[in-house]
PDB file of C-alpha atoms in Angstrom:
ATOM      1  CA  UNK P   1       0.000   0.000   0.000  1.00  0.00           C
ATOM      2  CA  UNK P   2       1.250   3.471  -0.918  1.00  0.00           C
ATOM      3  CA  UNK P   3       0.038   6.633   0.836  1.00  0.00           C
ATOM      4  CA  UNK P   4       0.495  10.324   0.116  1.00  0.00           C
ATOM      5  CA  UNK P   5       0.668  12.710   3.068  1.00  0.00           C
ATOM      6  CA  UNK P   6      -0.276  16.142   1.774  1.00  0.00           C
ATOM      7  CA  UNK P   7       1.554  19.414   2.329  1.00  0.00           C
ATOM      8  CA  UNK P   8       0.300  22.222   0.117  1.00  0.00           C
ATOM      9  CA  UNK P   9       3.176  24.500   1.198  1.00  0.00           C
ATOM     10  CA  UNK P  10       5.761  22.444  -0.651  1.00  0.00           C
ATOM     11  CA  UNK P  11       3.599  21.549  -3.653  1.00  0.00           C
ATOM     12  CA  UNK P  12       5.489  22.013  -6.909  1.00  0.00           C
ATOM     13  CA  UNK P  13       2.249  22.246  -8.891  1.00  0.00           C
ATOM     14  CA  UNK P  14      -1.390  22.969  -8.149  1.00  0.00           C
ATOM     15  CA  UNK P  15      -2.310  21.017  -5.016  1.00  0.00           C
ATOM     16  CA  UNK P  16      -5.421  19.395  -6.462  1.00  0.00           C
ATOM     17  CA  UNK P  17      -3.622  18.539  -9.695  1.00  0.00           C
ATOM     18  CA  UNK P  18      -1.015  16.630  -7.677  1.00  0.00           C
ATOM     19  CA  UNK P  19      -3.717  14.704  -5.833  1.00  0.00           C
ATOM     20  CA  UNK P  20      -5.618  13.976  -9.035  1.00  0.00           C
ATOM     21  CA  UNK P  21      -2.472  12.744 -10.764  1.00  0.00           C
ATOM     22  CA  UNK P  22      -1.555  10.628  -7.730  1.00  0.00           C
ATOM     23  CA  UNK P  23      -4.981   8.986  -7.819  1.00  0.00           C
ATOM     24  CA  UNK P  24      -4.543   8.331 -11.555  1.00  0.00           C
ATOM     25  CA  UNK P  25      -1.160   6.784 -10.789  1.00  0.00           C
ATOM     26  CA  UNK P  26      -2.743   4.339  -8.364  1.00  0.00           C
ATOM     27  CA  UNK P  27      -2.075   5.841  -4.934  1.00  0.00           C
ATOM     28  CA  UNK P  28      -3.839   3.732  -2.287  1.00  0.00           C
ATOM     29  CA  UNK P  29      -4.540   6.491   0.190  1.00  0.00           C
ATOM     30  CA  UNK P  30      -4.434  10.268   0.635  1.00  0.00           C
ATOM     31  CA  UNK P  31      -3.802  11.563   4.157  1.00  0.00           C
ATOM     32  CA  UNK P  32      -4.990  15.183   4.225  1.00  0.00           C
ATOM     33  CA  UNK P  33      -2.594  16.819   6.662  1.00  0.00           C
ATOM     34  CA  UNK P  34      -2.801  20.624   6.631  1.00  0.00           C
ATOM     35  CA  UNK P  35      -2.458  21.392  10.329  1.00  0.00           C
ATOM     36  CA  UNK P  36      -2.289  25.189  10.074  1.00  0.00           C
ATOM     37  CA  UNK P  37      -5.715  25.603   8.445  1.00  0.00           C
ATOM     38  CA  UNK P  38      -9.018  26.328  10.150  1.00  0.00           C
ATOM     39  CA  UNK P  39     -11.722  23.677  10.292  1.00  0.00           C
ATOM     40  CA  UNK P  40     -13.639  25.461   7.555  1.00  0.00           C
ATOM     41  CA  UNK P  41     -10.610  25.522   5.277  1.00  0.00           C
ATOM     42  CA  UNK P  42      -9.881  21.855   5.921  1.00  0.00           C
ATOM     43  CA  UNK P  43     -13.530  21.069   5.204  1.00  0.00           C
ATOM     44  CA  UNK P  44     -13.304  22.767   1.799  1.00  0.00           C
ATOM     45  CA  UNK P  45     -10.169  20.791   0.919  1.00  0.00           C
ATOM     46  CA  UNK P  46     -11.656  17.529   2.180  1.00  0.00           C
ATOM     47  CA  UNK P  47     -14.811  18.014   0.115  1.00  0.00           C
ATOM     48  CA  UNK P  48     -12.711  18.595  -2.983  1.00  0.00           C
ATOM     49  CA  UNK P  49     -10.500  15.568  -2.320  1.00  0.00           C
ATOM     50  CA  UNK P  50     -13.557  13.425  -1.702  1.00  0.00           C
ATOM     51  CA  UNK P  51     -14.773  14.267  -5.193  1.00  0.00           C
ATOM     52  CA  UNK P  52     -11.336  13.478  -6.661  1.00  0.00           C
ATOM     53  CA  UNK P  53     -11.166   9.988  -5.163  1.00  0.00           C
ATOM     54  CA  UNK P  54     -14.816   8.948  -5.419  1.00  0.00           C
ATOM     55  CA  UNK P  55     -14.438   7.075  -8.725  1.00  0.00           C
ATOM     56  CA  UNK P  56     -11.277   5.299  -7.560  1.00  0.00           C
ATOM     57  CA  UNK P  57     -10.163   2.822  -4.926  1.00  0.00           C
ATOM     58  CA  UNK P  58      -8.088   5.511  -3.186  1.00  0.00           C
ATOM     59  CA  UNK P  59      -8.884   6.003   0.490  1.00  0.00           C
ATOM     60  CA  UNK P  60      -9.287   9.482   1.964  1.00  0.00           C
ATOM     61  CA  UNK P  61      -7.918   9.907   5.483  1.00  0.00           C
ATOM     62  CA  UNK P  62      -8.277  13.157   7.438  1.00  0.00           C
ATOM     63  CA  UNK P  63      -5.516  14.143   9.823  1.00  0.00           C
ATOM     64  CA  UNK P  64      -6.334  15.868  13.097  1.00  0.00           C
ATOM     65  CA  UNK P  65      -9.933  16.889  12.473  1.00  0.00           C
ATOM     66  CA  UNK P  66     -12.530  14.334  13.467  1.00  0.00           C
ATOM     67  CA  UNK P  67     -15.478  16.601  12.655  1.00  0.00           C
ATOM     68  CA  UNK P  68     -14.319  16.946   9.058  1.00  0.00           C
ATOM     69  CA  UNK P  69     -13.595  13.227   8.816  1.00  0.00           C
ATOM     70  CA  UNK P  70     -17.166  12.507   9.900  1.00  0.00           C
ATOM     71  CA  UNK P  71     -18.673  15.183   7.648  1.00  0.00           C
ATOM     72  CA  UNK P  72     -17.074  13.813   4.468  1.00  0.00           C
ATOM     73  CA  UNK P  73     -17.475  10.191   5.556  1.00  0.00           C
ATOM     74  CA  UNK P  74     -13.735   9.697   5.201  1.00  0.00           C
ATOM     75  CA  UNK P  75     -12.220   6.243   5.135  1.00  0.00           C
ATOM     76  CA  UNK P  76     -10.011   7.120   8.065  1.00  0.00           C
ATOM     77  CA  UNK P  77      -9.119   9.607  10.775  1.00  0.00           C
ATOM     78  CA  UNK P  78      -5.458  10.096  11.663  1.00  0.00           C
ATOM     79  CA  UNK P  79      -3.905  11.638  14.763  1.00  0.00           C
ATOM     80  CA  UNK P  80      -0.552  12.025  16.481  1.00  0.00           C
ATOM     81  CA  UNK P  81       0.017   9.870  19.549  1.00  0.00           C
ATOM     82  CA  UNK P  82       0.228  12.888  21.863  1.00  0.00           C
ATOM     83  CA  UNK P  83      -3.337  13.854  20.959  1.00  0.00           C
ATOM     84  CA  UNK P  84      -4.832  10.381  21.193  1.00  0.00           C
ATOM     85  CA  UNK P  85      -5.845  10.721  24.844  1.00  0.00           C
ATOM     86  CA  UNK P  86      -7.607  14.030  24.104  1.00  0.00           C
ATOM     87  CA  UNK P  87      -9.972  12.658  21.472  1.00  0.00           C
ATOM     88  CA  UNK P  88     -13.629  12.639  22.407  1.00  0.00           C
ATOM     89  CA  UNK P  89     -14.390   8.927  22.736  1.00  0.00           C
ATOM     90  CA  UNK P  90     -18.085   9.365  22.008  1.00  0.00           C
ATOM     91  CA  UNK P  91     -17.361  11.205  18.755  1.00  0.00           C
ATOM     92  CA  UNK P  92     -14.769   8.595  17.834  1.00  0.00           C
ATOM     93  CA  UNK P  93     -17.298   5.789  18.323  1.00  0.00           C
ATOM     94  CA  UNK P  94     -19.661   7.637  15.998  1.00  0.00           C
ATOM     95  CA  UNK P  95     -17.011   7.682  13.264  1.00  0.00           C
ATOM     96  CA  UNK P  96     -17.195   4.584  11.099  1.00  0.00           C
ATOM     97  CA  UNK P  97     -13.782   4.800   9.462  1.00  0.00           C
ATOM     98  CA  UNK P  98     -10.340   3.577  10.513  1.00  0.00           C
ATOM     99  CA  UNK P  99      -8.282   5.185  13.264  1.00  0.00           C
ATOM    100  CA  UNK P 100      -4.618   5.768  12.469  1.00  0.00           C
ATOM    101  CA  UNK P 101      -1.977   6.967  14.910  1.00  0.00           C
ATOM    102  CA  UNK P 102       1.523   8.343  14.304  1.00  0.00           C
ATOM    103  CA  UNK P 103       4.077   6.798  16.660  1.00  0.00           C
ATOM    104  CA  UNK P 104       7.755   7.347  17.349  1.00  0.00           C
ATOM    105  CA  UNK P 105       8.539   4.584  19.826  1.00  0.00           C
ATOM    106  CA  UNK P 106       7.637   0.996  20.631  1.00  0.00           C
ATOM    107  CA  UNK P 107       5.914   2.165  23.820  1.00  0.00           C
ATOM    108  CA  UNK P 108       3.691   4.533  21.836  1.00  0.00           C
ATOM    109  CA  UNK P 109       2.948   1.808  19.302  1.00  0.00           C
ATOM    110  CA  UNK P 110       1.777  -0.643  21.953  1.00  0.00           C
ATOM    111  CA  UNK P 111      -0.286   1.997  23.735  1.00  0.00           C
ATOM    112  CA  UNK P 112      -1.915   3.190  20.502  1.00  0.00           C
ATOM    113  CA  UNK P 113      -2.909  -0.369  19.658  1.00  0.00           C
ATOM    114  CA  UNK P 114      -4.326  -0.819  23.160  1.00  0.00           C
ATOM    115  CA  UNK P 115      -6.398   2.349  22.753  1.00  0.00           C
ATOM    116  CA  UNK P 116      -8.007   1.152  19.550  1.00  0.00           C
ATOM    117  CA  UNK P 117      -5.767   2.216  16.659  1.00  0.00           C
ATOM    118  CA  UNK P 118      -6.463   0.294  13.454  1.00  0.00           C
ATOM    119  CA  UNK P 119      -3.047   1.080  11.965  1.00  0.00           C
ATOM    120  CA  UNK P 120       0.178   2.870  12.878  1.00  0.00           C
ATOM    121  CA  UNK P 121       2.272   5.370  10.942  1.00  0.00           C
ATOM    122  CA  UNK P 122       5.829   4.841  12.181  1.00  0.00           C
ATOM    123  CA  UNK P 123       8.846   7.001  11.510  1.00  0.00           C
ATOM    124  CA  UNK P 124      11.006   8.523  10.539  1.00  0.00           C
ATOM    125  CA  UNK P 125      12.840   5.611   8.995  1.00  0.00           C
ATOM    126  CA  UNK P 126      15.422   7.228   6.736  1.00  0.00           C
ATOM    127  CA  UNK P 127      17.125  10.608   6.803  1.00  0.00           C
ATOM    128  CA  UNK P 128      14.758  13.342   5.639  1.00  0.00           C
ATOM    129  CA  UNK P 129      14.794  17.124   5.298  1.00  0.00           C
ATOM    130  CA  UNK P 130      11.457  17.153   7.142  1.00  0.00           C
ATOM    131  CA  UNK P 131      13.289  16.125  10.318  1.00  0.00           C
ATOM    132  CA  UNK P 132      16.498  18.133  10.132  1.00  0.00           C
ATOM    133  CA  UNK P 133      18.906  17.311  12.949  1.00  0.00           C
ATOM    134  CA  UNK P 134      17.023  14.186  14.046  1.00  0.00           C
ATOM    135  CA  UNK P 135      18.614  10.803  13.453  1.00  0.00           C
ATOM    136  CA  UNK P 136      16.440   8.361  11.517  1.00  0.00           C
ATOM    137  CA  UNK P 137      15.161   5.414  13.541  1.00  0.00           C
ATOM    138  CA  UNK P 138      16.013   2.836  10.921  1.00  0.00           C
ATOM    139  CA  UNK P 139      14.709  -0.505   9.739  1.00  0.00           C
ATOM    140  CA  UNK P 140      15.641  -2.425  12.879  1.00  0.00           C
ATOM    141  CA  UNK P 141      13.475  -0.123  14.981  1.00  0.00           C
ATOM    142  CA  UNK P 142      10.655  -0.505  12.475  1.00  0.00           C
ATOM    143  CA  UNK P 143      10.841  -4.301  12.541  1.00  0.00           C
ATOM    144  CA  UNK P 144      10.701  -4.295  16.338  1.00  0.00           C
ATOM    145  CA  UNK P 145       7.376  -2.449  16.198  1.00  0.00           C
ATOM    146  CA  UNK P 146       6.006  -4.693  13.445  1.00  0.00           C
ATOM    147  CA  UNK P 147       6.898  -7.788  15.466  1.00  0.00           C
ATOM    148  CA  UNK P 148       5.301  -6.564  18.686  1.00  0.00           C
ATOM    149  CA  UNK P 149       1.949  -5.188  17.538  1.00  0.00           C
ATOM    150  CA  UNK P 150      -0.921  -6.950  15.859  1.00  0.00           C
ATOM    151  CA  UNK P 151      -2.129  -4.124  13.627  1.00  0.00           C
ATOM    152  CA  UNK P 152      -0.829  -2.875  10.261  1.00  0.00           C
ATOM    153  CA  UNK P 153       2.244  -0.627  10.287  1.00  0.00           C
ATOM    154  CA  UNK P 154       3.012   1.980   7.631  1.00  0.00           C
ATOM    155  CA  UNK P 155       6.511   3.421   7.369  1.00  0.00           C
ATOM    156  CA  UNK P 156       7.228   7.098   6.750  1.00  0.00           C
ATOM    157  CA  UNK P 157      10.278   9.315   6.497  1.00  0.00           C
ATOM    158  CA  UNK P 158      12.782   9.768   3.688  1.00  0.00           C
ATOM    159  CA  UNK P 159      11.395   6.975   1.521  1.00  0.00           C
ATOM    160  CA  UNK P 160      12.338   7.216  -2.171  1.00  0.00           C
ATOM    161  CA  UNK P 161      13.053   4.926  -5.143  1.00  0.00           C
ATOM    162  CA  UNK P 162      16.619   4.354  -3.971  1.00  0.00           C
ATOM    163  CA  UNK P 163      15.725   2.907  -0.576  1.00  0.00           C
ATOM    164  CA  UNK P 164      12.140   1.625  -0.777  1.00  0.00           C
ATOM    165  CA  UNK P 165      13.473  -1.805  -1.732  1.00  0.00           C
ATOM    166  CA  UNK P 166      15.173  -2.083   1.663  1.00  0.00           C
ATOM    167  CA  UNK P 167      11.742  -2.217   3.272  1.00  0.00           C
ATOM    168  CA  UNK P 168      10.456  -5.142   1.219  1.00  0.00           C
ATOM    169  CA  UNK P 169      11.906  -7.744   3.560  1.00  0.00           C
ATOM    170  CA  UNK P 170       9.790  -6.397   6.419  1.00  0.00           C
ATOM    171  CA  UNK P 171       6.146  -7.233   7.085  1.00  0.00           C
ATOM    172  CA  UNK P 172       5.061  -3.663   6.505  1.00  0.00           C
ATOM    173  CA  UNK P 173       1.505  -2.932   5.451  1.00  0.00           C
ATOM    174  CA  UNK P 174       2.715  -0.015   3.352  1.00  0.00           C
ATOM    175  CA  UNK P 175       4.764   3.144   2.978  1.00  0.00           C
ATOM    176  CA  UNK P 176       3.844   6.828   3.115  1.00  0.00           C
ATOM    177  CA  UNK P 177       5.590   9.684   1.333  1.00  0.00           C
ATOM    178  CA  UNK P 178       5.187  13.431   1.390  1.00  0.00           C
ATOM    179  CA  UNK P 179       7.761  15.603  -0.354  1.00  0.00           C
ATOM    180  CA  UNK P 180       8.699  13.065  -3.048  1.00  0.00           C
ATOM    181  CA  UNK P 181       5.221  13.282  -4.562  1.00  0.00           C
ATOM    182  CA  UNK P 182       4.247  16.820  -3.538  1.00  0.00           C
ATOM    183  CA  UNK P 183       7.402  18.186  -5.192  1.00  0.00           C
ATOM    184  CA  UNK P 184       7.318  15.931  -8.233  1.00  0.00           C
ATOM    185  CA  UNK P 185       6.980  17.483 -11.677  1.00  0.00           C
ATOM    186  CA  UNK P 186       5.200  14.277 -12.759  1.00  0.00           C
ATOM    187  CA  UNK P 187       3.290  12.959  -9.734  1.00  0.00           C
ATOM    188  CA  UNK P 188       1.441  10.277 -11.704  1.00  0.00           C
ATOM    189  CA  UNK P 189       4.696   8.761 -12.927  1.00  0.00           C
ATOM    190  CA  UNK P 190       6.298   9.113  -9.492  1.00  0.00           C
ATOM    191  CA  UNK P 191       3.462   7.169  -7.886  1.00  0.00           C
ATOM    192  CA  UNK P 192       3.577   4.489 -10.559  1.00  0.00           C
ATOM    193  CA  UNK P 193       7.345   4.090 -10.158  1.00  0.00           C
ATOM    194  CA  UNK P 194       7.068   3.767  -6.379  1.00  0.00           C
ATOM    195  CA  UNK P 195       4.235   1.248  -6.649  1.00  0.00           C
ATOM    196  CA  UNK P 196       6.245  -0.837  -9.086  1.00  0.00           C
ATOM    197  CA  UNK P 197       9.264  -0.854  -6.801  1.00  0.00           C
ATOM    198  CA  UNK P 198       7.188  -1.598  -3.705  1.00  0.00           C
ATOM    199  CA  UNK P 199       5.375  -4.541  -5.274  1.00  0.00           C
ATOM    200  CA  UNK P 200       8.422  -5.957  -7.077  1.00  0.00           C
ATOM    201  CA  UNK P 201       9.415  -9.502  -6.080  1.00  0.00           C
TER     202      UNK P 201
END
């Protein structure tokens, strides 16, 4: 599975064009992550993305805004581990999509699973400009999490065509990328190339 985490601030082309091209390229999921926007602004973007994925198999996941996730009937709601305990449990029960949680340690991974996460986004795995000055956690760390939780794990952080093959020996559910696709001049081809590498035997 291949996921795109959005970031309109680094988009090389029109934001919606990138998403549309990614869907055409076969992206499995879009995680709408625009943390600086108001709920109304996120709602507008989510509505637009919902229309872009509706004729495809691409999942739409909303980061950090449960109300918007419910309003657009998103496939998933995603949140950082630090905010997991602050989520309104009643509202969460009323949401019928998946719950995803970003984790940065084995302890967080186990706790997120215990609290009902359906999948984990674990990182960062490789060196990335998004995490300047922070050492990547590496494949060994990733495998430890995979081996000690019973829910799907998605890797994120510095993943590109040159290193995605190193993750194939793991039991990962999938990989997530941000800048590689958002900054691509040909997002459809970038997605297709990544999918081919990820599914290669």
